[in-house]
Short mmCIF file of N, CA, C and O in Angstrom, two decimals:
data_model
loop_
_atom_site.label_atom_id
_atom_site.label_comp_id
_atom_site.label_asym_id
_atom_site.label_seq_id
_atom_site.Cartn_x
_atom_site.Cartn_y
_atom_site.Cartn_z
N MET A 1 -13.66 50.07 -67.43
CA MET A 1 -12.40 50.88 -67.08
C MET A 1 -12.33 51.84 -68.56
O MET A 1 -12.54 51.19 -69.50
N ALA A 2 -12.30 53.01 -68.21
CA ALA A 2 -12.66 53.79 -69.35
C ALA A 2 -11.26 53.85 -70.25
O ALA A 2 -9.98 53.19 -69.64
N TYR A 3 -11.48 53.80 -71.61
CA TYR A 3 -10.31 53.59 -72.49
C TYR A 3 -8.82 54.30 -71.90
O TYR A 3 -7.81 53.67 -72.21
N ARG A 4 -8.94 55.30 -71.37
CA ARG A 4 -7.22 56.22 -71.51
C ARG A 4 -6.89 55.69 -70.11
O ARG A 4 -5.68 55.72 -70.08
N HIS A 5 -7.69 55.63 -68.84
CA HIS A 5 -7.13 54.96 -67.80
C HIS A 5 -6.76 53.77 -68.24
O HIS A 5 -5.31 53.39 -67.61
N LEU A 6 -7.36 52.92 -69.03
CA LEU A 6 -6.84 51.54 -69.10
C LEU A 6 -5.61 51.62 -69.93
O LEU A 6 -4.34 50.70 -69.91
N SER A 7 -5.31 52.38 -70.88
CA SER A 7 -4.06 52.89 -71.65
C SER A 7 -3.08 53.20 -70.98
O SER A 7 -1.96 52.65 -70.95
N ARG A 8 -3.26 54.08 -69.76
CA ARG A 8 -2.46 54.67 -68.75
C ARG A 8 -1.76 53.07 -68.03
O ARG A 8 -0.51 53.09 -67.51
N VAL A 9 -2.65 52.40 -67.87
CA VAL A 9 -2.17 51.36 -66.96
C VAL A 9 -1.22 50.32 -67.51
O VAL A 9 -0.29 50.02 -67.11
N ILE A 10 -1.83 50.23 -68.63
CA ILE A 10 -0.82 49.44 -69.65
C ILE A 10 0.17 50.12 -69.94
O ILE A 10 1.37 49.26 -69.98
N ALA A 11 0.33 51.43 -70.27
CA ALA A 11 1.68 52.28 -70.30
C ALA A 11 2.58 51.84 -68.98
O ALA A 11 3.58 51.53 -68.89
N MET A 12 1.97 52.08 -67.94
CA MET A 12 2.86 51.93 -66.50
C MET A 12 3.17 50.34 -66.17
O MET A 12 4.26 50.23 -65.97
N GLN A 13 2.53 49.17 -66.78
CA GLN A 13 3.01 48.07 -66.33
C GLN A 13 4.34 47.91 -67.55
O GLN A 13 5.24 47.10 -67.18
N SER A 14 3.93 48.34 -68.75
CA SER A 14 4.88 48.18 -69.47
C SER A 14 6.12 48.99 -69.34
O SER A 14 7.33 48.25 -69.44
N LEU A 15 5.96 49.88 -68.94
CA LEU A 15 7.42 50.75 -68.31
C LEU A 15 8.24 50.17 -67.13
O LEU A 15 9.17 50.10 -67.06
N TYR A 16 7.20 49.96 -66.41
CA TYR A 16 7.60 48.95 -65.08
C TYR A 16 8.25 47.70 -65.46
O TYR A 16 9.75 47.55 -64.86
N GLU A 17 7.98 46.72 -66.38
CA GLU A 17 8.68 45.49 -66.90
C GLU A 17 9.91 46.16 -67.42
O GLU A 17 11.09 45.51 -67.53
N TRP A 18 10.00 47.26 -68.29
CA TRP A 18 11.08 47.73 -69.04
C TRP A 18 12.03 48.36 -67.76
O TRP A 18 13.30 47.92 -68.39
N ASP A 19 11.69 48.89 -66.95
CA ASP A 19 12.61 49.63 -65.98
C ASP A 19 13.44 48.49 -65.33
O ASP A 19 14.27 48.29 -64.89
N PHE A 20 12.24 47.56 -64.81
CA PHE A 20 12.72 46.45 -63.89
C PHE A 20 13.50 45.51 -64.33
O PHE A 20 14.58 45.23 -63.90
N ARG A 21 13.54 45.41 -65.56
CA ARG A 21 14.25 44.29 -66.47
C ARG A 21 15.34 44.93 -67.44
O ARG A 21 16.31 44.22 -67.91
N ASN A 22 15.51 46.34 -67.01
CA ASN A 22 16.39 47.14 -67.87
C ASN A 22 16.30 46.64 -69.25
O ASN A 22 17.23 46.21 -69.83
N LEU A 23 15.43 46.85 -70.02
CA LEU A 23 15.20 46.45 -71.25
C LEU A 23 15.73 47.18 -72.36
O LEU A 23 15.73 48.44 -72.06
N SER A 24 15.89 46.98 -73.59
CA SER A 24 16.09 47.84 -74.77
C SER A 24 14.80 48.43 -74.95
O SER A 24 13.65 47.73 -74.88
N GLU A 25 15.13 49.55 -76.04
CA GLU A 25 13.68 50.27 -76.72
C GLU A 25 12.85 49.06 -77.67
O GLU A 25 11.95 49.15 -77.73
N LYS A 26 13.78 48.11 -77.99
CA LYS A 26 13.31 47.08 -79.16
C LYS A 26 12.31 46.10 -78.28
O LYS A 26 11.13 45.81 -78.64
N GLU A 27 12.91 46.07 -77.06
CA GLU A 27 12.10 45.14 -76.14
C GLU A 27 10.88 45.44 -75.55
O GLU A 27 9.87 44.90 -75.37
N LEU A 28 11.01 46.56 -75.51
CA LEU A 28 9.87 47.41 -74.81
C LEU A 28 8.78 47.54 -75.78
O LEU A 28 7.70 47.35 -75.55
N LYS A 29 9.40 47.80 -77.07
CA LYS A 29 8.03 47.53 -78.04
C LYS A 29 7.40 46.44 -78.05
O LYS A 29 5.83 46.12 -78.24
N GLU A 30 7.94 45.18 -77.73
CA GLU A 30 7.64 43.75 -77.55
C GLU A 30 6.39 43.76 -76.32
O GLU A 30 5.61 43.20 -76.63
N VAL A 31 7.43 44.36 -75.20
CA VAL A 31 6.52 44.09 -74.10
C VAL A 31 4.96 45.19 -74.07
O VAL A 31 3.94 44.31 -73.68
N VAL A 32 5.12 46.11 -74.99
CA VAL A 32 4.18 46.83 -74.95
C VAL A 32 3.07 45.97 -75.99
O VAL A 32 1.89 45.92 -75.67
N GLU A 33 3.48 45.59 -77.37
CA GLU A 33 2.59 44.74 -77.71
C GLU A 33 1.96 43.68 -77.10
O GLU A 33 0.48 43.48 -77.12
N ARG A 34 2.45 43.02 -76.52
CA ARG A 34 2.12 41.82 -75.48
C ARG A 34 1.06 42.02 -74.49
O ARG A 34 0.04 41.63 -74.21
N ASN A 35 1.29 43.64 -74.18
CA ASN A 35 0.57 43.85 -72.92
C ASN A 35 -0.84 44.51 -73.34
O ASN A 35 -1.68 44.03 -73.08
N LEU A 36 -0.89 44.99 -74.43
CA LEU A 36 -2.26 45.52 -75.21
C LEU A 36 -2.87 44.37 -75.70
O LEU A 36 -3.76 44.32 -75.28
N LYS A 37 -2.36 43.21 -76.41
CA LYS A 37 -2.82 41.94 -76.56
C LYS A 37 -3.49 41.65 -75.14
O LYS A 37 -4.78 40.84 -75.18
N GLU A 38 -2.71 41.24 -73.89
CA GLU A 38 -3.27 40.52 -72.85
C GLU A 38 -4.35 41.20 -72.29
O GLU A 38 -5.36 40.70 -71.39
N PHE A 39 -3.80 42.57 -71.90
CA PHE A 39 -5.01 43.51 -71.25
C PHE A 39 -5.53 44.33 -71.83
O PHE A 39 -6.69 44.87 -71.18
N GLY A 40 -5.69 44.69 -73.12
CA GLY A 40 -6.55 45.61 -73.70
C GLY A 40 -7.55 44.99 -74.63
O GLY A 40 -7.70 45.97 -75.70
N THR A 41 -7.91 44.18 -74.61
CA THR A 41 -8.74 43.50 -75.35
C THR A 41 -10.06 44.28 -75.61
O THR A 41 -10.51 44.50 -74.27
N GLY A 42 -10.49 44.86 -76.58
CA GLY A 42 -11.77 45.47 -76.47
C GLY A 42 -11.41 46.97 -77.06
O GLY A 42 -12.30 47.75 -77.25
N MET A 43 -9.92 47.52 -76.58
CA MET A 43 -9.90 48.76 -76.82
C MET A 43 -9.53 48.95 -78.15
O MET A 43 -9.12 48.31 -79.22
N GLU A 44 -10.40 50.04 -78.94
CA GLU A 44 -10.46 50.20 -80.31
C GLU A 44 -9.32 50.49 -80.58
O GLU A 44 -8.66 50.58 -81.74
N ASP A 45 -8.46 51.60 -80.05
CA ASP A 45 -7.26 51.98 -80.14
C ASP A 45 -6.00 52.08 -79.36
O ASP A 45 -6.62 52.48 -78.60
N SER A 46 -5.05 51.37 -79.85
CA SER A 46 -3.49 51.64 -79.04
C SER A 46 -3.06 52.81 -78.94
O SER A 46 -1.70 52.50 -78.10
N ASN A 47 -3.23 53.51 -79.85
CA ASN A 47 -2.27 54.64 -80.12
C ASN A 47 -1.81 55.49 -78.90
O ASN A 47 -0.65 56.22 -78.55
N PHE A 48 -2.79 55.57 -77.75
CA PHE A 48 -2.52 56.52 -76.52
C PHE A 48 -1.62 55.75 -75.65
O PHE A 48 -1.00 56.35 -75.24
N THR A 49 -1.82 54.69 -75.73
CA THR A 49 -0.56 53.64 -74.76
C THR A 49 0.72 54.18 -75.39
O THR A 49 1.45 53.97 -74.87
N LYS A 50 0.92 53.90 -76.66
CA LYS A 50 2.17 54.01 -77.44
C LYS A 50 2.47 55.34 -77.53
O LYS A 50 3.73 55.70 -77.39
N LYS A 51 1.63 56.26 -77.86
CA LYS A 51 2.16 57.72 -77.45
C LYS A 51 2.91 58.09 -76.20
O LYS A 51 3.42 58.71 -75.97
N ILE A 52 2.23 57.40 -75.12
CA ILE A 52 2.70 57.68 -73.59
C ILE A 52 3.93 57.01 -73.52
O ILE A 52 4.83 57.56 -73.29
N VAL A 53 3.89 55.90 -73.87
CA VAL A 53 5.10 54.98 -73.53
C VAL A 53 6.49 55.47 -74.32
O VAL A 53 7.56 55.63 -73.96
N PHE A 54 6.04 55.58 -75.61
CA PHE A 54 7.39 55.87 -76.49
C PHE A 54 7.69 57.56 -76.68
O PHE A 54 8.96 57.93 -76.62
N GLY A 55 6.68 58.29 -75.99
CA GLY A 55 7.18 60.07 -75.51
C GLY A 55 8.16 60.01 -74.59
O GLY A 55 8.64 60.41 -74.62
N ILE A 56 7.72 59.17 -73.56
CA ILE A 56 8.48 59.03 -72.43
C ILE A 56 9.95 58.52 -72.61
O ILE A 56 10.73 59.14 -71.99
N ILE A 57 10.15 57.57 -73.56
CA ILE A 57 11.23 57.09 -73.93
C ILE A 57 11.99 58.22 -74.64
O ILE A 57 13.30 58.31 -74.38
N LYS A 58 11.40 58.66 -75.56
CA LYS A 58 11.97 59.93 -76.60
C LYS A 58 12.65 61.12 -75.50
O LYS A 58 13.56 61.52 -75.99
N ASN A 59 11.56 61.28 -74.44
CA ASN A 59 12.28 62.54 -73.51
C ASN A 59 12.65 62.12 -72.06
O ASN A 59 12.42 62.63 -71.06
N LEU A 60 13.20 60.88 -71.75
CA LEU A 60 13.50 60.12 -70.38
C LEU A 60 14.24 61.24 -69.84
O LEU A 60 13.97 61.46 -68.93
N SER A 61 15.46 61.54 -70.44
CA SER A 61 16.43 62.51 -69.71
C SER A 61 15.79 63.67 -69.09
O SER A 61 15.92 64.20 -68.24
N LYS A 62 14.87 64.44 -69.91
CA LYS A 62 14.16 65.59 -69.50
C LYS A 62 13.26 65.36 -68.71
O LYS A 62 13.47 65.93 -67.47
N ILE A 63 12.44 64.07 -68.43
CA ILE A 63 11.12 63.80 -67.59
C ILE A 63 12.00 63.20 -66.18
O ILE A 63 11.60 63.94 -65.27
N ASP A 64 13.31 62.59 -66.56
CA ASP A 64 13.88 62.42 -65.27
C ASP A 64 14.35 63.67 -64.55
O ASP A 64 14.36 63.91 -63.20
N LYS A 65 15.13 64.72 -65.66
CA LYS A 65 15.43 65.55 -64.61
C LYS A 65 14.35 66.50 -64.08
O LYS A 65 14.39 67.12 -62.95
N ILE A 66 13.28 66.78 -64.53
CA ILE A 66 11.80 67.24 -64.15
C ILE A 66 11.17 66.64 -62.58
O ILE A 66 11.29 67.46 -61.85
N ILE A 67 11.34 65.28 -62.36
CA ILE A 67 11.04 64.28 -61.57
C ILE A 67 12.21 64.26 -60.31
O ILE A 67 11.77 64.79 -59.31
N LYS A 68 13.39 64.73 -60.86
CA LYS A 68 14.72 64.96 -59.91
C LYS A 68 14.59 66.34 -59.08
O LYS A 68 14.50 66.78 -57.78
N ASP A 69 14.09 67.55 -60.04
CA ASP A 69 13.87 68.78 -59.57
C ASP A 69 12.34 69.23 -58.68
O ASP A 69 12.71 69.96 -57.70
N SER A 70 11.25 68.19 -59.40
CA SER A 70 10.01 68.38 -58.04
C SER A 70 10.39 67.23 -56.90
O SER A 70 9.51 67.79 -56.06
N ALA A 71 11.33 66.21 -56.77
CA ALA A 71 11.46 65.80 -55.69
C ALA A 71 12.83 65.81 -55.30
O ALA A 71 13.21 64.55 -55.21
N PRO A 72 13.59 66.79 -54.73
CA PRO A 72 14.83 66.52 -54.49
C PRO A 72 15.34 66.01 -53.45
O PRO A 72 16.21 65.42 -53.62
N GLN A 73 14.40 65.54 -52.53
CA GLN A 73 14.97 64.88 -51.26
C GLN A 73 14.94 63.18 -51.80
O GLN A 73 15.44 62.38 -50.80
N TRP A 74 14.51 62.90 -53.00
CA TRP A 74 14.85 61.64 -53.27
C TRP A 74 14.93 61.49 -54.96
O TRP A 74 14.68 61.64 -55.79
N PRO A 75 16.01 60.76 -54.95
CA PRO A 75 17.08 60.69 -56.28
C PRO A 75 16.08 59.68 -56.89
O PRO A 75 15.63 58.84 -56.59
N ILE A 76 16.21 59.68 -58.34
CA ILE A 76 15.30 58.93 -58.98
C ILE A 76 15.76 57.68 -58.94
O ILE A 76 14.81 56.88 -59.07
N SER A 77 16.57 57.16 -58.76
CA SER A 77 17.26 55.55 -58.61
C SER A 77 16.41 55.17 -57.02
O SER A 77 16.54 53.83 -57.29
N LYS A 78 16.18 56.14 -56.41
CA LYS A 78 15.82 55.55 -54.70
C LYS A 78 13.83 55.47 -55.13
O LYS A 78 13.42 55.00 -53.84
N ILE A 79 13.43 56.29 -55.81
CA ILE A 79 12.18 55.95 -56.07
C ILE A 79 11.44 54.67 -56.40
O ILE A 79 12.31 54.20 -57.44
N ASN A 80 10.49 53.94 -55.98
CA ASN A 80 10.44 52.78 -56.21
C ASN A 80 9.89 52.72 -57.61
O ASN A 80 9.50 53.78 -58.18
N ILE A 81 10.14 51.75 -58.36
CA ILE A 81 9.59 51.55 -59.97
C ILE A 81 8.53 51.57 -60.30
O ILE A 81 8.43 52.42 -61.17
N ILE A 82 7.53 51.41 -59.60
CA ILE A 82 6.10 51.82 -59.71
C ILE A 82 5.89 53.17 -59.58
O ILE A 82 5.35 53.82 -60.59
N ASP A 83 6.39 53.70 -58.37
CA ASP A 83 6.22 55.41 -58.34
C ASP A 83 6.67 56.25 -59.59
O ASP A 83 6.22 57.20 -60.04
N ARG A 84 8.28 55.80 -59.77
CA ARG A 84 8.93 56.69 -60.71
C ARG A 84 8.22 56.61 -62.13
O ARG A 84 8.47 57.65 -62.80
N ASN A 85 7.67 55.31 -62.61
CA ASN A 85 7.10 55.04 -64.17
C ASN A 85 5.48 55.83 -64.14
O ASN A 85 5.44 56.48 -64.73
N ILE A 86 5.10 56.09 -62.97
CA ILE A 86 3.84 56.90 -62.49
C ILE A 86 4.22 58.11 -62.96
O ILE A 86 3.38 58.73 -63.63
N LEU A 87 5.27 58.38 -62.02
CA LEU A 87 5.62 59.84 -62.22
C LEU A 87 5.90 60.46 -63.85
O LEU A 87 5.74 61.44 -64.25
N ARG A 88 6.77 59.29 -64.29
CA ARG A 88 7.01 59.65 -65.82
C ARG A 88 5.87 60.02 -66.72
O ARG A 88 5.87 60.49 -67.43
N ILE A 89 4.91 59.03 -66.48
CA ILE A 89 3.61 59.52 -67.08
C ILE A 89 3.03 60.63 -66.87
O ILE A 89 2.64 61.47 -67.84
N GLY A 90 2.83 60.87 -65.71
CA GLY A 90 2.50 62.07 -65.21
C GLY A 90 3.11 63.34 -65.83
O GLY A 90 2.60 64.59 -66.49
N VAL A 91 4.46 63.53 -65.90
CA VAL A 91 5.45 64.48 -66.25
C VAL A 91 5.13 64.64 -67.76
O VAL A 91 4.69 65.91 -68.44
N TYR A 92 4.97 63.75 -68.42
CA TYR A 92 5.23 63.10 -69.71
C TYR A 92 3.79 64.24 -70.17
O TYR A 92 3.98 64.89 -71.01
N GLU A 93 2.78 63.99 -69.55
CA GLU A 93 1.31 64.44 -69.93
C GLU A 93 1.42 65.67 -69.88
O GLU A 93 0.73 66.40 -70.81
N LEU A 94 1.94 66.23 -68.55
CA LEU A 94 1.86 67.61 -68.12
C LEU A 94 2.88 68.47 -69.10
O LEU A 94 2.47 69.72 -69.37
N ILE A 95 3.73 67.68 -69.64
CA ILE A 95 4.68 68.59 -70.13
C ILE A 95 4.90 68.65 -71.54
O ILE A 95 5.12 69.54 -72.31
N PHE A 96 4.77 67.43 -72.12
CA PHE A 96 4.83 67.23 -73.39
C PHE A 96 3.45 66.66 -73.86
O PHE A 96 3.64 66.48 -75.29
N GLY A 97 2.37 66.52 -73.36
CA GLY A 97 1.16 66.11 -74.01
C GLY A 97 0.42 67.48 -74.46
O GLY A 97 0.90 68.59 -74.55
N ASP A 98 -0.74 66.84 -75.26
CA ASP A 98 -1.57 67.98 -75.47
C ASP A 98 -2.46 68.16 -74.46
O ASP A 98 -3.41 67.78 -74.00
N ARG A 99 -2.16 69.46 -74.07
CA ARG A 99 -3.22 69.90 -72.90
C ARG A 99 -4.84 69.95 -73.32
O ARG A 99 -5.67 69.86 -72.27
N LYS A 100 -4.90 70.07 -74.45
CA LYS A 100 -6.56 70.29 -74.79
C LYS A 100 -6.85 68.83 -74.81
O LYS A 100 -8.35 68.28 -74.33
N GLU A 101 -6.19 67.70 -75.14
CA GLU A 101 -6.68 66.55 -75.02
C GLU A 101 -6.53 65.99 -73.70
O GLU A 101 -7.63 65.19 -73.46
N VAL A 102 -5.59 66.15 -73.15
CA VAL A 102 -5.48 65.76 -71.10
C VAL A 102 -5.38 67.24 -70.65
O VAL A 102 -4.05 67.30 -70.50
N PRO A 103 -6.22 67.74 -69.76
CA PRO A 103 -5.86 68.61 -69.32
C PRO A 103 -4.99 68.38 -67.96
O PRO A 103 -5.09 67.22 -67.47
N PRO A 104 -4.23 69.36 -67.64
CA PRO A 104 -3.38 69.04 -66.48
C PRO A 104 -3.76 68.38 -65.30
O PRO A 104 -3.24 67.58 -64.82
N LYS A 105 -5.01 68.68 -64.80
CA LYS A 105 -5.32 68.29 -63.68
C LYS A 105 -5.91 66.82 -63.71
O LYS A 105 -6.06 65.95 -62.73
N VAL A 106 -6.39 66.75 -64.94
CA VAL A 106 -6.56 65.09 -65.39
C VAL A 106 -5.41 64.18 -65.36
O VAL A 106 -5.43 63.35 -64.59
N ALA A 107 -4.51 64.75 -66.03
CA ALA A 107 -3.06 64.07 -65.85
C ALA A 107 -2.93 63.75 -64.43
O ALA A 107 -2.27 62.26 -64.29
N ILE A 108 -2.62 64.82 -63.52
CA ILE A 108 -2.26 64.62 -62.13
C ILE A 108 -3.31 63.76 -61.39
O ILE A 108 -2.68 62.81 -60.70
N ASN A 109 -4.67 63.80 -61.81
CA ASN A 109 -5.44 62.78 -61.00
C ASN A 109 -5.31 61.77 -61.52
O ASN A 109 -5.62 60.61 -60.61
N GLU A 110 -5.08 61.20 -62.81
CA GLU A 110 -5.00 59.91 -63.28
C GLU A 110 -3.54 59.25 -62.57
O GLU A 110 -3.56 58.17 -62.21
N ALA A 111 -2.49 60.26 -62.53
CA ALA A 111 -1.28 59.52 -62.00
C ALA A 111 -1.63 59.25 -60.49
O ALA A 111 -0.99 58.15 -59.78
N ILE A 112 -2.64 60.00 -59.76
CA ILE A 112 -2.66 59.52 -58.33
C ILE A 112 -3.20 58.47 -58.36
O ILE A 112 -3.20 57.46 -57.33
N GLU A 113 -4.49 58.28 -59.25
CA GLU A 113 -5.37 57.09 -59.42
C GLU A 113 -4.14 56.01 -59.28
O GLU A 113 -4.60 54.78 -58.82
N LEU A 114 -3.44 56.20 -60.30
CA LEU A 114 -2.23 55.03 -60.50
C LEU A 114 -1.98 54.51 -59.30
O LEU A 114 -2.07 53.61 -59.15
N ALA A 115 -1.27 55.79 -58.77
CA ALA A 115 -0.39 55.42 -57.36
C ALA A 115 -1.50 54.89 -56.18
O ALA A 115 -0.78 53.83 -55.43
N LYS A 116 -2.48 54.95 -56.35
CA LYS A 116 -3.29 54.50 -55.27
C LYS A 116 -3.70 52.70 -55.26
O LYS A 116 -3.55 52.39 -54.52
N THR A 117 -3.84 52.92 -56.80
CA THR A 117 -4.24 51.44 -56.97
C THR A 117 -2.85 50.67 -57.03
O THR A 117 -3.25 49.49 -56.60
N PHE A 118 -1.86 50.84 -57.37
CA PHE A 118 -0.92 49.84 -57.96
C PHE A 118 0.37 49.99 -57.07
O PHE A 118 1.27 49.16 -57.02
N SER A 119 0.68 51.11 -56.12
CA SER A 119 1.82 51.37 -55.08
C SER A 119 1.59 51.47 -53.69
O SER A 119 0.32 50.94 -53.59
N GLY A 120 2.38 52.15 -52.74
CA GLY A 120 1.83 52.14 -51.46
C GLY A 120 1.12 52.78 -51.14
O GLY A 120 0.77 53.83 -52.09
N GLU A 121 1.02 52.49 -49.80
CA GLU A 121 -0.09 53.58 -49.32
C GLU A 121 0.01 55.26 -49.35
O GLU A 121 -0.83 55.51 -49.47
N SER A 122 1.24 55.30 -49.22
CA SER A 122 1.54 56.92 -49.18
C SER A 122 1.93 57.35 -50.57
O SER A 122 2.26 58.90 -51.06
N SER A 123 1.91 56.18 -51.39
CA SER A 123 2.43 56.99 -52.93
C SER A 123 1.44 57.80 -53.65
O SER A 123 1.91 58.84 -54.19
N GLY A 124 0.43 57.86 -53.50
CA GLY A 124 -0.69 59.12 -53.90
C GLY A 124 -0.42 60.26 -53.50
O GLY A 124 -0.25 61.26 -54.13
N LYS A 125 -0.17 60.48 -51.95
CA LYS A 125 0.31 61.80 -51.56
C LYS A 125 1.84 62.32 -52.53
O LYS A 125 1.81 63.50 -52.61
N PHE A 126 2.57 61.18 -52.21
CA PHE A 126 3.82 61.40 -52.85
C PHE A 126 3.84 62.01 -54.49
O PHE A 126 4.46 63.20 -54.78
N VAL A 127 3.04 61.23 -55.39
CA VAL A 127 2.76 61.40 -56.56
C VAL A 127 1.95 62.82 -56.69
O VAL A 127 2.34 63.81 -57.69
N ASN A 128 1.28 63.00 -55.90
CA ASN A 128 0.26 64.20 -55.97
C ASN A 128 1.07 65.46 -55.72
O ASN A 128 1.18 66.47 -56.43
N GLY A 129 2.29 65.43 -54.54
CA GLY A 129 3.36 66.31 -54.17
C GLY A 129 3.92 66.54 -55.76
O GLY A 129 4.48 68.11 -55.44
N ALA A 130 4.59 65.72 -55.79
CA ALA A 130 5.61 66.05 -57.15
C ALA A 130 5.20 66.79 -58.17
O ALA A 130 5.59 67.40 -59.19
N LEU A 131 3.64 65.73 -58.69
CA LEU A 131 3.41 66.57 -59.77
C LEU A 131 2.65 67.62 -59.66
O LEU A 131 2.56 68.68 -60.44
N GLY A 132 2.59 67.82 -58.38
CA GLY A 132 1.50 69.53 -58.00
C GLY A 132 2.44 70.23 -58.32
O GLY A 132 2.85 71.70 -58.39
N THR A 133 4.00 69.97 -57.68
CA THR A 133 5.10 71.24 -58.02
C THR A 133 5.35 71.31 -59.63
O THR A 133 5.70 72.51 -60.00
N VAL A 134 5.40 70.17 -60.24
CA VAL A 134 5.51 70.32 -61.75
C VAL A 134 4.63 71.46 -62.47
O VAL A 134 5.03 72.35 -63.19
N TYR A 135 3.65 70.95 -61.96
CA TYR A 135 2.30 71.80 -62.54
C TYR A 135 2.39 73.33 -62.11
O TYR A 135 1.86 74.20 -62.89
N ASN A 136 2.71 73.61 -60.67
CA ASN A 136 2.81 74.77 -60.20
C ASN A 136 4.05 75.96 -61.14
O ASN A 136 3.78 76.85 -61.57
N GLN A 137 5.02 75.12 -61.54
CA GLN A 137 6.30 75.52 -62.18
C GLN A 137 5.86 75.74 -63.99
O GLN A 137 5.87 76.73 -64.33
N LEU A 138 5.01 74.75 -63.99
CA LEU A 138 4.14 74.89 -65.68
C LEU A 138 3.54 76.44 -65.77
O LEU A 138 3.75 77.10 -66.17
N LYS A 139 2.61 76.53 -64.49
CA LYS A 139 1.77 77.42 -64.61
C LYS A 139 2.66 78.94 -64.42
O LYS A 139 2.67 79.66 -65.10
N LYS A 140 3.75 78.77 -63.56
CA LYS A 140 4.67 80.22 -63.63
C LYS A 140 5.20 80.41 -64.77
O LYS A 140 5.12 81.39 -65.03
N ASN A 141 5.50 79.20 -65.50
CA ASN A 141 6.39 79.57 -66.78
C ASN A 141 5.41 80.29 -67.78
O ASN A 141 5.77 80.95 -68.66
N ASP A 142 4.37 79.72 -67.91
CA ASP A 142 3.06 79.82 -68.46
C ASP A 142 2.54 81.46 -68.25
O ASP A 142 2.59 82.58 -69.29
N ASN A 143 2.65 81.91 -67.00
CA ASN A 143 2.33 83.52 -66.69
C ASN A 143 3.41 84.68 -67.11
O ASN A 143 3.30 85.07 -67.17
N GLU A 144 4.79 83.80 -67.12
CA GLU A 144 5.93 84.76 -67.39
C GLU A 144 6.08 85.03 -68.75
O GLU A 144 6.04 86.20 -69.18
N GLN A 145 5.57 83.83 -69.65
CA GLN A 145 5.32 84.16 -70.81
C GLN A 145 4.34 85.14 -71.63
O GLN A 145 4.63 85.58 -72.26
N GLN A 146 3.43 84.89 -70.62
CA GLN A 146 2.01 85.68 -71.19
C GLN A 146 2.87 87.17 -70.77
O GLN A 146 2.18 88.10 -71.58
N ASP A 147 3.30 87.53 -69.66
CA ASP A 147 3.98 88.61 -69.23
C ASP A 147 4.70 89.46 -70.32
O ASP A 147 5.03 90.56 -70.38
N ARG A 148 5.48 88.81 -71.15
CA ARG A 148 6.61 89.15 -72.13
C ARG A 148 5.77 89.84 -73.26
O ARG A 148 4.75 89.60 -74.10
#
């Protein structure tokens, strides 16, 4: 498994536990460290996982608003926990991540793969649709800024 994909898997697992158990940020740090130790053996660098997890926590209200706006028929609390946290990872990488480090299409594809692997049958399509909406809005905003 590629290093970054494994980092995203560990981030998703950690965020899932944090969300499911309603843990504090301090407890989340412990979960991340435990998951890195248990599932990340052989990973040279754990910074990518931590960057994703704590970047999401730092920007959680903004990320959840973006998800809400991109999937208005699904209140954030009604999206299953796995899909919700996969969307958080995807939105984080699209909006707050370094686009040179992780191009938008890679971020979307990785989120879809996580959904196909860890969630329900239709989750890949749901994640693709929601993140596609976010990406299209991002492109539109970029184009409007270039036109100014």
